[in-house]
Coordinates of C-alpha atoms and ligand atoms in Angstrom, one line a residue:
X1 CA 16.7 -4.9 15.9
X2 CA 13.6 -3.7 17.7
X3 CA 10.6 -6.1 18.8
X4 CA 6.9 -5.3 20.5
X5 CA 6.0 -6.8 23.8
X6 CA 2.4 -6.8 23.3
X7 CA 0.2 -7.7 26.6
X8 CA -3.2 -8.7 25.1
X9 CA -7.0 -8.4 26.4
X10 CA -7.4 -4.9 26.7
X11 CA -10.5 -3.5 25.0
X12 CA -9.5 -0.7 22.9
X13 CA -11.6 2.4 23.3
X14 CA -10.8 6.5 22.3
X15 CA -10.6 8.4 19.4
X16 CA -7.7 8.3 16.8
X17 CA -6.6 10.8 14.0
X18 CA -5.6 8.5 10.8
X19 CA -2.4 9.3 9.2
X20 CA -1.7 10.6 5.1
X21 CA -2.1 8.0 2.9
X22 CA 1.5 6.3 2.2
X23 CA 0.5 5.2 -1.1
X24 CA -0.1 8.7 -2.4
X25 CA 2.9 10.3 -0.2
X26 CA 5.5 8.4 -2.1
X27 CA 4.3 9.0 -5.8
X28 CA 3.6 12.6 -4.4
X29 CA 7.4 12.7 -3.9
X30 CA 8.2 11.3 -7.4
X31 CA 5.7 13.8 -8.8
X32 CA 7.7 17.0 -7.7
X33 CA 10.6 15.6 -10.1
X34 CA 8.5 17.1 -12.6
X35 CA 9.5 20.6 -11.8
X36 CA 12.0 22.6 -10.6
X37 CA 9.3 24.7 -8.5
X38 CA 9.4 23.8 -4.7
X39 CA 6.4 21.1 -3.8
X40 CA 5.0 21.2 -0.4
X41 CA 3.1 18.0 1.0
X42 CA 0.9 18.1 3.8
X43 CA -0.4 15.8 6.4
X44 CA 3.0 13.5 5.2
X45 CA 3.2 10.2 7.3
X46 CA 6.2 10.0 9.2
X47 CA 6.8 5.9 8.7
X48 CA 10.0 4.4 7.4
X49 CA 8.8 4.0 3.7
X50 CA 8.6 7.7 3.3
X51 CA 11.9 8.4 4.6
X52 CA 13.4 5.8 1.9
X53 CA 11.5 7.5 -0.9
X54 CA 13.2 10.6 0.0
X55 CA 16.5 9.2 0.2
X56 CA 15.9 8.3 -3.3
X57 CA 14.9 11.8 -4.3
X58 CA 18.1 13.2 -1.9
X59 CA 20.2 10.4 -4.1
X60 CA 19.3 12.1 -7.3
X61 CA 20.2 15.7 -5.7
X62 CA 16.8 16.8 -5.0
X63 CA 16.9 19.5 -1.5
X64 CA 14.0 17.8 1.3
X65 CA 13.3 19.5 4.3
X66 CA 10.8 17.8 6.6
X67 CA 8.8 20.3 9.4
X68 CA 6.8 18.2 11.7
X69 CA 4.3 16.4 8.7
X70 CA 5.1 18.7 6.2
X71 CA 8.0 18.0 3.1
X72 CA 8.8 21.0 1.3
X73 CA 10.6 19.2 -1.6
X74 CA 12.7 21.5 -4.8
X75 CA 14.3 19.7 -7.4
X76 CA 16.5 22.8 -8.6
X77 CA 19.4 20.1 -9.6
X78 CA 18.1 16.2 -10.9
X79 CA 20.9 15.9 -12.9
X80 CA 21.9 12.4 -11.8
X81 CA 20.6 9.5 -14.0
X82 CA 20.9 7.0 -11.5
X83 CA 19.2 5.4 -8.3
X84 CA 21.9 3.7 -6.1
X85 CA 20.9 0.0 -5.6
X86 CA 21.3 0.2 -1.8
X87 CA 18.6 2.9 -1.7
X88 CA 16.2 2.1 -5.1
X89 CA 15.8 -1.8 -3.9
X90 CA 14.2 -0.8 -0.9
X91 CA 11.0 -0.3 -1.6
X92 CA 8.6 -0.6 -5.3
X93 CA 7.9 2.9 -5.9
X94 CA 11.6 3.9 -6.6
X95 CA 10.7 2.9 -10.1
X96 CA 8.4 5.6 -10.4
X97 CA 11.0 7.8 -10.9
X98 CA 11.4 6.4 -14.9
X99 CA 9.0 8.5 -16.0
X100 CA 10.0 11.9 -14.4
X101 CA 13.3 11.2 -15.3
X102 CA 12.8 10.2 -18.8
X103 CA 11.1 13.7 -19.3
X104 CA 13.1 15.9 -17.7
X105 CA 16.7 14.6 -18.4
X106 CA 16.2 11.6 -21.0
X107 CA 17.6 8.9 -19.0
X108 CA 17.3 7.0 -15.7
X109 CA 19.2 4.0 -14.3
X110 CA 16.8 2.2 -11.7
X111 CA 17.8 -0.7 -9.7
X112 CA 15.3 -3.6 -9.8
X113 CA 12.4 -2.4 -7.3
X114 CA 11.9 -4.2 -3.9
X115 CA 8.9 -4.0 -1.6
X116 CA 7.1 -6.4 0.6
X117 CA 7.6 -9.4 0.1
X118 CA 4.3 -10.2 -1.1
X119 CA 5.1 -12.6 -4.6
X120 CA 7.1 -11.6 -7.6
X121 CA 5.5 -8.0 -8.4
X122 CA 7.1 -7.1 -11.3
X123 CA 6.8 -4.1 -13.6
X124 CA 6.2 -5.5 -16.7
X125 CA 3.2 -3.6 -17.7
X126 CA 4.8 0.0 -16.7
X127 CA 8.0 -1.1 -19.1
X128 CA 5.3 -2.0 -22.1
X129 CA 3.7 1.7 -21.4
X130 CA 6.6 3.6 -21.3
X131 CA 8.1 1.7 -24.4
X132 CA 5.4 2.2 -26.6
X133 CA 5.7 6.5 -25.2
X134 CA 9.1 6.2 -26.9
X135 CA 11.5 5.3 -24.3
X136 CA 14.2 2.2 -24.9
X137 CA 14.7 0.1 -21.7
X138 CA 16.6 -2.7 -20.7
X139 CA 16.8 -5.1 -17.8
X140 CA 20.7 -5.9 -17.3
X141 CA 20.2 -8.9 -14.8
X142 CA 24.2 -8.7 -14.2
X143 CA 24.2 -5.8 -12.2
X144 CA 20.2 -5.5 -11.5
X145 CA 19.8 -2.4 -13.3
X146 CA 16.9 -1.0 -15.5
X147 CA 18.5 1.1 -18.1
X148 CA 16.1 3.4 -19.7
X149 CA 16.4 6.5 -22.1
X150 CA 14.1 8.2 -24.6
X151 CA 14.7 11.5 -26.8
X152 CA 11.3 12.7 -26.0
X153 CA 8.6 10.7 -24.9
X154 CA 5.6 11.0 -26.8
X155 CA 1.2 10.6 -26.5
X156 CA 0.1 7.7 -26.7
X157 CA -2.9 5.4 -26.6
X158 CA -2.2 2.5 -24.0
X159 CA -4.2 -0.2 -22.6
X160 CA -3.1 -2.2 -19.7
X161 CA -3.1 -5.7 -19.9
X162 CA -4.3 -6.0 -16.2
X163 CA -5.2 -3.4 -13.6
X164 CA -1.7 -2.0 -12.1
X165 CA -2.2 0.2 -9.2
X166 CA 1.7 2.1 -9.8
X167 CA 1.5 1.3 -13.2
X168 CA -1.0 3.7 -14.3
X169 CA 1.0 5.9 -12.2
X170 CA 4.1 5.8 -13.6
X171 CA 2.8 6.6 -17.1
X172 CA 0.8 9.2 -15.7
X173 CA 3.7 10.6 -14.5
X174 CA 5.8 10.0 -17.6
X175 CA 2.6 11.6 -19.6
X176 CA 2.1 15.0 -18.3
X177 CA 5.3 16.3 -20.0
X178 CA 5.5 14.5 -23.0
X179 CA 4.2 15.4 -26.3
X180 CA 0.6 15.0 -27.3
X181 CA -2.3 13.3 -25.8
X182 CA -2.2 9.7 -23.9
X183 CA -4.3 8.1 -22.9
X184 CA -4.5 4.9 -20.6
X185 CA -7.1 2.3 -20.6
X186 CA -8.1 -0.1 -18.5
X187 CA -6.4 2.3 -15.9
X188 CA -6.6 1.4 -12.1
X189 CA -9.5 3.1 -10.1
X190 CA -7.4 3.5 -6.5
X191 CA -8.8 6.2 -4.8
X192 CA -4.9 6.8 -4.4
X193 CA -4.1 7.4 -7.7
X194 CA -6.8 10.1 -8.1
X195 CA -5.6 12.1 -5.1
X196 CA -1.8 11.7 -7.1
X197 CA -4.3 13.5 -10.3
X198 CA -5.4 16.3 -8.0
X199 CA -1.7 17.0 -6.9
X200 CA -0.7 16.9 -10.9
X201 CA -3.6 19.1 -12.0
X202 CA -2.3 21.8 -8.9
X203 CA 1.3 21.5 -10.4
X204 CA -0.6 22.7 -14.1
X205 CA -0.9 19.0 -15.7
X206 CA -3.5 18.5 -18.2
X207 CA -4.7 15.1 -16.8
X208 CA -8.2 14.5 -16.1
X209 CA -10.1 10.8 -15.5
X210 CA -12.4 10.9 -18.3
X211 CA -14.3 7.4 -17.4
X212 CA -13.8 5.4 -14.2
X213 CA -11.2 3.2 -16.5
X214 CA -9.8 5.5 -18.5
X215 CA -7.0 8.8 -18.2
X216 CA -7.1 11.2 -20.2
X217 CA -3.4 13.7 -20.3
X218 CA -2.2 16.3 -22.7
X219 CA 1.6 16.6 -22.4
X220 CA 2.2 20.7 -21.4
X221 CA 6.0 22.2 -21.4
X222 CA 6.7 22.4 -18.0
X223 CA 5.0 22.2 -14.1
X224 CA 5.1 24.6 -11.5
X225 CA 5.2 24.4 -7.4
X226 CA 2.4 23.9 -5.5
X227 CA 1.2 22.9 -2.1
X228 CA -0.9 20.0 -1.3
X229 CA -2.7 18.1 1.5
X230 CA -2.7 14.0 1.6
X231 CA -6.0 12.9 1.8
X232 CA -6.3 10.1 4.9
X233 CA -5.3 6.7 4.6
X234 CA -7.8 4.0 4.3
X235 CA -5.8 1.0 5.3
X236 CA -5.2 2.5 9.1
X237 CA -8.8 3.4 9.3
X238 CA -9.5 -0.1 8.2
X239 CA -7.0 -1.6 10.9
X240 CA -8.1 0.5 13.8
X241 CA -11.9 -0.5 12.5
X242 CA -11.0 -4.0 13.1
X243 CA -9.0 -3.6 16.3
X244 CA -12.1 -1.8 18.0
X245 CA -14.2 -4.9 16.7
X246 CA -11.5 -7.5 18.1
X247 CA -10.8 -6.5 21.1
X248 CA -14.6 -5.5 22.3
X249 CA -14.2 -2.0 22.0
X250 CA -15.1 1.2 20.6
X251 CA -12.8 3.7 18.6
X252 CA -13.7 7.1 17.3
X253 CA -11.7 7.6 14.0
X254 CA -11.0 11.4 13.0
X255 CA -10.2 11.9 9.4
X256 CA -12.6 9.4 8.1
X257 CA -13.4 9.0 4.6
X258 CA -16.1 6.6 4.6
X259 CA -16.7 7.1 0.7
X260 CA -13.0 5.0 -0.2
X261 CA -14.5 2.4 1.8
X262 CA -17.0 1.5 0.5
X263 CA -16.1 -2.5 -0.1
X264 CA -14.8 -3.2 3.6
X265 CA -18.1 -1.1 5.2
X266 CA -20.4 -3.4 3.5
X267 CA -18.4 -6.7 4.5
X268 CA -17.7 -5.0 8.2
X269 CA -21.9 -4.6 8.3
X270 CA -22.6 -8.4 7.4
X271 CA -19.8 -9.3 10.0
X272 CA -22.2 -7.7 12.6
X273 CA -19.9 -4.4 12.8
X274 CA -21.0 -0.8 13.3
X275 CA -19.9 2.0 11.9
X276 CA -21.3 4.9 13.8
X277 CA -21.6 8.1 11.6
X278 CA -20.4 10.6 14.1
X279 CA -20.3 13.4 11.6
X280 CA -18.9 14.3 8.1
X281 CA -15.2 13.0 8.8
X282 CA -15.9 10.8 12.1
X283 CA -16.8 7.2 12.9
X284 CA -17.3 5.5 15.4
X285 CA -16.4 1.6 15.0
X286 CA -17.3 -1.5 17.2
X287 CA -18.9 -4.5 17.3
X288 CA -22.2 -4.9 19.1
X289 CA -22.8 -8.3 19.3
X290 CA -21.3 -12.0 18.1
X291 CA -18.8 -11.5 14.8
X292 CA -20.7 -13.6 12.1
X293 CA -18.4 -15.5 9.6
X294 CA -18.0 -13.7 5.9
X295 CA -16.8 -15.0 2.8
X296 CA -14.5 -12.2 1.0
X297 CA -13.2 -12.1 -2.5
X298 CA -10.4 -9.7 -2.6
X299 CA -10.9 -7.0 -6.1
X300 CA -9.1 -4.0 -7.7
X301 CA -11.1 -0.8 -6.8
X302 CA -14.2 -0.8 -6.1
X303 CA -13.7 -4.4 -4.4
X304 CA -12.5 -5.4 -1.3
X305 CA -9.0 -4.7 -0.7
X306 CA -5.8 -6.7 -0.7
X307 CA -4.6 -4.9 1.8
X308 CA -7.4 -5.5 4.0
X309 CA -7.6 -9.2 4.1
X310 CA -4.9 -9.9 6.7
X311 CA -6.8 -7.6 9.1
X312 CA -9.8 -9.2 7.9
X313 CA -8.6 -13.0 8.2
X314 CA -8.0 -12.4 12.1
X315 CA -11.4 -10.8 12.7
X316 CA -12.8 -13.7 11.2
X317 CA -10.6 -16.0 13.7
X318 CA -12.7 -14.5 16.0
X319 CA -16.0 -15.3 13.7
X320 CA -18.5 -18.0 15.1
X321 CA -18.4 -20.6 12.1
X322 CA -16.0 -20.8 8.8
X323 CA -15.1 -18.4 7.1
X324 CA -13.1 -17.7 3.5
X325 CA -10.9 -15.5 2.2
X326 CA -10.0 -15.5 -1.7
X327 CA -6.7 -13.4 -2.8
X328 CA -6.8 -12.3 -6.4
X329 CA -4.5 -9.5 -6.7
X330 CA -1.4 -10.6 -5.7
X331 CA -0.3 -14.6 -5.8
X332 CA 1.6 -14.7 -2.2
X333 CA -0.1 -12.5 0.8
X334 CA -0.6 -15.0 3.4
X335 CA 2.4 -14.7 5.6
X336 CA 0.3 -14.2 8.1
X337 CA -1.4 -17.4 8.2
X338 CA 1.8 -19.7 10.1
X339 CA 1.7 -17.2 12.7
X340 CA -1.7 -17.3 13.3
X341 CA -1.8 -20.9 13.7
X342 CA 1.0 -20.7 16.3
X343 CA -1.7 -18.7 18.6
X344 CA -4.6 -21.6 17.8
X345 CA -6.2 -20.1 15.2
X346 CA -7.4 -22.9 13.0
X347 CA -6.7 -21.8 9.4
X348 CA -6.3 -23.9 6.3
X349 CA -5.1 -23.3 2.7
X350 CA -7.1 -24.6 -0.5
X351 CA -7.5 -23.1 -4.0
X352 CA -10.7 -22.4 -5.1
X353 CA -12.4 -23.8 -8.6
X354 CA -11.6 -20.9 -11.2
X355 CA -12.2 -21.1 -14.9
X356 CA -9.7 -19.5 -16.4
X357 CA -7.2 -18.1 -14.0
X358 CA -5.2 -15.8 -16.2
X359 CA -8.2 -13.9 -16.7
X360 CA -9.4 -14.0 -13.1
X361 CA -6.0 -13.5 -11.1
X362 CA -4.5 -9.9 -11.5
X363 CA -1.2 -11.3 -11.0
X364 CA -0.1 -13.0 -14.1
X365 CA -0.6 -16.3 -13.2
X366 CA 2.7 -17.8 -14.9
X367 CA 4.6 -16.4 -11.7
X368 CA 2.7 -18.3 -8.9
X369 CA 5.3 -20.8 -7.7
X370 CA 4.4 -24.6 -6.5
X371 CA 3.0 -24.2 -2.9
X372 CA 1.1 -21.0 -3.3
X373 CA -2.6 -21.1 -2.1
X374 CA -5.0 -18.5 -3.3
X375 CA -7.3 -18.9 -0.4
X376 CA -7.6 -20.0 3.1
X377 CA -10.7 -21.7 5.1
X378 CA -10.8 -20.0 9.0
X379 CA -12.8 -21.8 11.7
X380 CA -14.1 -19.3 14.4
X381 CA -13.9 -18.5 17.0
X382 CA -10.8 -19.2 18.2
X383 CA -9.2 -17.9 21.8
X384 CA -5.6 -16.8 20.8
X385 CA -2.8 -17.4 23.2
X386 CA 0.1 -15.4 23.4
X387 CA 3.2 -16.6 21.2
X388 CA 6.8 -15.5 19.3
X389 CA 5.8 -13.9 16.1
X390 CA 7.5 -12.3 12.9
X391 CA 6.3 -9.9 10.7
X392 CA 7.0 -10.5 7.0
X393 CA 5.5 -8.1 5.2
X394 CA 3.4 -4.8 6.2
X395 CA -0.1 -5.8 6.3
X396 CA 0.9 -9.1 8.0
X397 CA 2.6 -6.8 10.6
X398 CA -0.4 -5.1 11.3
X399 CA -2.7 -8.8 11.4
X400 CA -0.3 -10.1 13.4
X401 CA -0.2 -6.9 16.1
X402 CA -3.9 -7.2 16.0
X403 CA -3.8 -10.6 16.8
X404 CA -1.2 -10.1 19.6
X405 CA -3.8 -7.4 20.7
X406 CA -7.0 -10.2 21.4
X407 CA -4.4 -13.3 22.7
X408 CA -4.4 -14.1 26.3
X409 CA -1.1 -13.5 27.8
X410 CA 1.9 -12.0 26.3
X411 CA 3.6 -12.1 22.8
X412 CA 6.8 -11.3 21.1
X413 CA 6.7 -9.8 17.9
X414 CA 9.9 -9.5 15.3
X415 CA 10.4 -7.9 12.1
X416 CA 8.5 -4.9 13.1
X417 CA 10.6 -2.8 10.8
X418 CA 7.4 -3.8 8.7
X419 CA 5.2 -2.6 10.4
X420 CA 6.9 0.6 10.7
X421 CA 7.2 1.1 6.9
X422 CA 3.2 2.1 6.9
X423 CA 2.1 3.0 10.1
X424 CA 2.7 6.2 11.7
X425 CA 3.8 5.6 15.5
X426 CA 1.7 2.5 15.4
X427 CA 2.2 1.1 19.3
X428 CA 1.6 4.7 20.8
X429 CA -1.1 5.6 19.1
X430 CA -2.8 1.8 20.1
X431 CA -1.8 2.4 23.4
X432 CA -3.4 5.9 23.9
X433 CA -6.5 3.7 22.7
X434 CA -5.3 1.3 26.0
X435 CA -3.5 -1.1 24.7
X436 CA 0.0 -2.3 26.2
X437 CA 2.6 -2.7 23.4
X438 CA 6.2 -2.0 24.6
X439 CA 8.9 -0.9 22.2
X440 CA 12.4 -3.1 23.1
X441 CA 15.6 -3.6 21.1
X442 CA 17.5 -6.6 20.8
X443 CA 20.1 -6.8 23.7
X444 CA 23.3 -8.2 21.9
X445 CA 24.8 -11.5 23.4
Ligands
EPU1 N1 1.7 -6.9 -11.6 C1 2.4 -7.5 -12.6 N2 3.1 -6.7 -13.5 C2 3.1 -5.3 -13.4 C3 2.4 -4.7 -12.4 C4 1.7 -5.5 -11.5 O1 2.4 -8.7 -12.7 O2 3.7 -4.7 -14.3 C5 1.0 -7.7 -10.6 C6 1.6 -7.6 -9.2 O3 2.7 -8.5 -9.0 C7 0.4 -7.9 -8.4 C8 -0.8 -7.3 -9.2 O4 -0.3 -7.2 -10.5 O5 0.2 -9.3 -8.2 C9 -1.2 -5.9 -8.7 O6 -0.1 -5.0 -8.7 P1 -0.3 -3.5 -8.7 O7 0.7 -2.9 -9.6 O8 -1.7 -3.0 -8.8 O9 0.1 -3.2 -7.2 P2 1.3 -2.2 -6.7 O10 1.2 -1.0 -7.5 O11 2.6 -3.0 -6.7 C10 -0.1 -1.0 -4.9 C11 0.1 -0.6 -3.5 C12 0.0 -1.9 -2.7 C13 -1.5 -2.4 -2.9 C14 -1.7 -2.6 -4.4 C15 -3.2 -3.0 -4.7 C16 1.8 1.2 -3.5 C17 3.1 1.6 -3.3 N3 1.5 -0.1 -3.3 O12 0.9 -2.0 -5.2 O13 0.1 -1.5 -1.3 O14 -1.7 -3.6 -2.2 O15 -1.4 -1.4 -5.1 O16 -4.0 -1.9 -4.5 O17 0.9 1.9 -3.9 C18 0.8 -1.8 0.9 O18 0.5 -0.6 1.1 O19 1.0 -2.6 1.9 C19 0.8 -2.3 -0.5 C20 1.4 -3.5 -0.8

């Protein structure tokens, strides 16, 4: 096992190039399923979650070659039905395979999907879409498996109960070879999942977002190859935003796309954070005076993030005053929180007032277990000392590095196989910025 030494109070200054966007590479990988042509991704990130996506595709005989951040991916052979459990539990977006699967050989056997460990996630609202395109599916709890099959999935009209990021992927997936028309409502707005609609419409889908709810596909007979460039990925631009703020420094970020940021620019200006327009794909982020305490809501698109409030929560450590941050999307994300508090941070749980929390929460509220808070109070500013850490989940990792990156002294941080499953080279590229983060494995005793 591998752990950072990271020796905090070092302002972090430079210029950094942002990695693809993980959360399109791996439904990028599920979308060359669809044809037997050869797919080539650009601009791939090289992190641990893409390299367990493509062992799923390799487990269903799909040929991968990787060349530097480039997959040239050609499914010439899917003619296995089924995802081996030790490689589809690792990680949520093996289930997106269902859909391609379904169309192309008119079964699929999926273990149940794993993930961060971030509450119960489960894919109910994908199973409801694809059933009501035709497919029969089954959970078999006695072995973990999803067993899905369909003749020929067909159009339909779906709306989703609540906004599901991967779920209106996977039918989108499952819709541009079926037959007829679907269309989804109530479809998620990721910027993510339009980038995923440009790649489909460059294989020859029919799939176009006809309002900023709703998708609009016509099932065509078959896809071809095509090559295609990741756009950037919002959550490191976000991170490296935050760590120039933290630490009293100033980083240039190349690749920028201000425009999918639009929730976290507005909350970083209130904070008292600039975001230097440097030119058409470059900022410049730092904070120019004291960090003013925020209260932050976290939203499907166009809101703020999920993934952003870890991050967030530790700038706001640093905040003078109390500051809040409400999490709506998913029912568990605050791993970070006991880990924070072993540095000094001053951070307590409550659960705001909500009317009718089904309706608010996008999780569904029935699986929120006792002892699960929906928001936490900070009290800023806090001076962090160094401390032993763990990472449990990816955005925690990245909070919790950040953290390690503003503390006095020096800390230990475990579990960085998080980490690694999002961010590209994370501790080099920090400490080109001038940080010190060493990379050490375990010794065995
Ligand atoms: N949900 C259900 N049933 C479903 C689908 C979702 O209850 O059938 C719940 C989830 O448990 C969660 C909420 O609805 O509480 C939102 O889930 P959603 O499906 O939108 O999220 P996701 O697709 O599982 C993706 C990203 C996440 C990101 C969220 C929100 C990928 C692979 N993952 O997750 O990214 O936080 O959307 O935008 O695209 C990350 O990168 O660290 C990460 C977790």
């Amino acid at each position: 096992m591998e752990y950072f030494v990271v020796a905090g109070g070092s302002p972090l200054a430079g210029e950094v190039h942002i990695a693809g966007a993980k959360n399109v590479a791996l439904k990028a990988f599920v979308a060359s399923l669809l044809t037997d042509e050869e797919i080539t991704l650009h601009n791939v990130p090289l992190i641990t979650d893409v390299f367990f996506m493509l062992d799923v595709l390799k487990s269903l005989g799909v040929s991968v070659r990787i060349e530097g951040n480039s997959v040239r991916i050609r499914n010439g052979h899917m003619k296995k039905s089924t995802v081996p459990l030790e490689v589809g539990a690792r990680l949520r977006t093996s289930s997106l395979v269902l859909g391609p699967m379904l169309a192309r050989i008119g079964k699929a056997r999926i273990p149940n999907p794993g993930g961060c460990r971030i509450g119960a996630r489960p894919i109910d609202r994908h199973i409801e879409g694809l059933m009501k395109m035709g497919a029969s599916i089954a959970y078999h709890s006695e072995d973990g498996y999803f067993y899905a099959s369909a003749k020929r999935l067909h159009g339909t009209v779906f709306t989703f109960p609540k906004n599901t990021h991967t779920g209106t992927e996977t039918l989108m997936l499952a819709a541009v070879l079926a037959e007829g028309e679907t269309v989804l409502k109530n479809a998620a707005e990721e910027v993510e999942i339009d980038d995923l609609i440009g790649l489909l419409r460059a294989m020859g889908a029919d799939i176009r977002r006809r309002a900023p709810r709703e998708i609009v596909i016509r099932g065509v007979g078959a896809l071809h190859g095509a090559t295609y460039t990741i756009m950037p990925d919002r959550n490191e631009e976000v991170t490296f935003a935050i760590a120039a703020a933290v630490t009293g420094g100033n980083i240039t970020v190349r690749q920028s796309v201000r425009g999918h940021l639009g929730a976290f620019l507005s909350a970083f200006q209130k904070a008292g954070g600039r975001a230097e327009i440097i030119d058409e794909t470059s900022t410049r982020y730092s904070q120019p005076g004291p960090i003013r305490p925020t209260d932050i809501v976290t939203r499907i698109h166009p809101g703020f993030m999920t993934d952003w409030q870890g991050p967030w929560a530790l700038y706001m450590t640093q905040a003078n005053g109390i500051s809040t941050v409400h999490e709506t999307v998913f029912e568990s994300r605050f791993s970070y929180v006991s880990e924070l508090r072993k540095m000094g941070s001053s951070i307590d749980f409550f659960d705001p007032p909500v009317d009718d929390p089904e309706s608010f929460y996008n999780f569904n509220w029935g699986d929120r277990i006792e002892g699960y808070h929906q928001a936490i109070r900070i009290s800023g500013p806090t001076q962090f000392h160094n401390a032993v850490l763990v990472m449990e989940d990816l955005r925690a990792g990245a909070t919790l590095l950040l953290a390690a990156l503003t503390a006095h002294g020096e800390s230990y941080i475990h579990g960085i196989e998080q980490i690694d499953r999002g961010y590209e080279r994370i501790e080099e590229r920090l400490c080109a910025l001038g940080a010190k983060i060493i990379r050490k494995r375990e010794e065995k005793l």
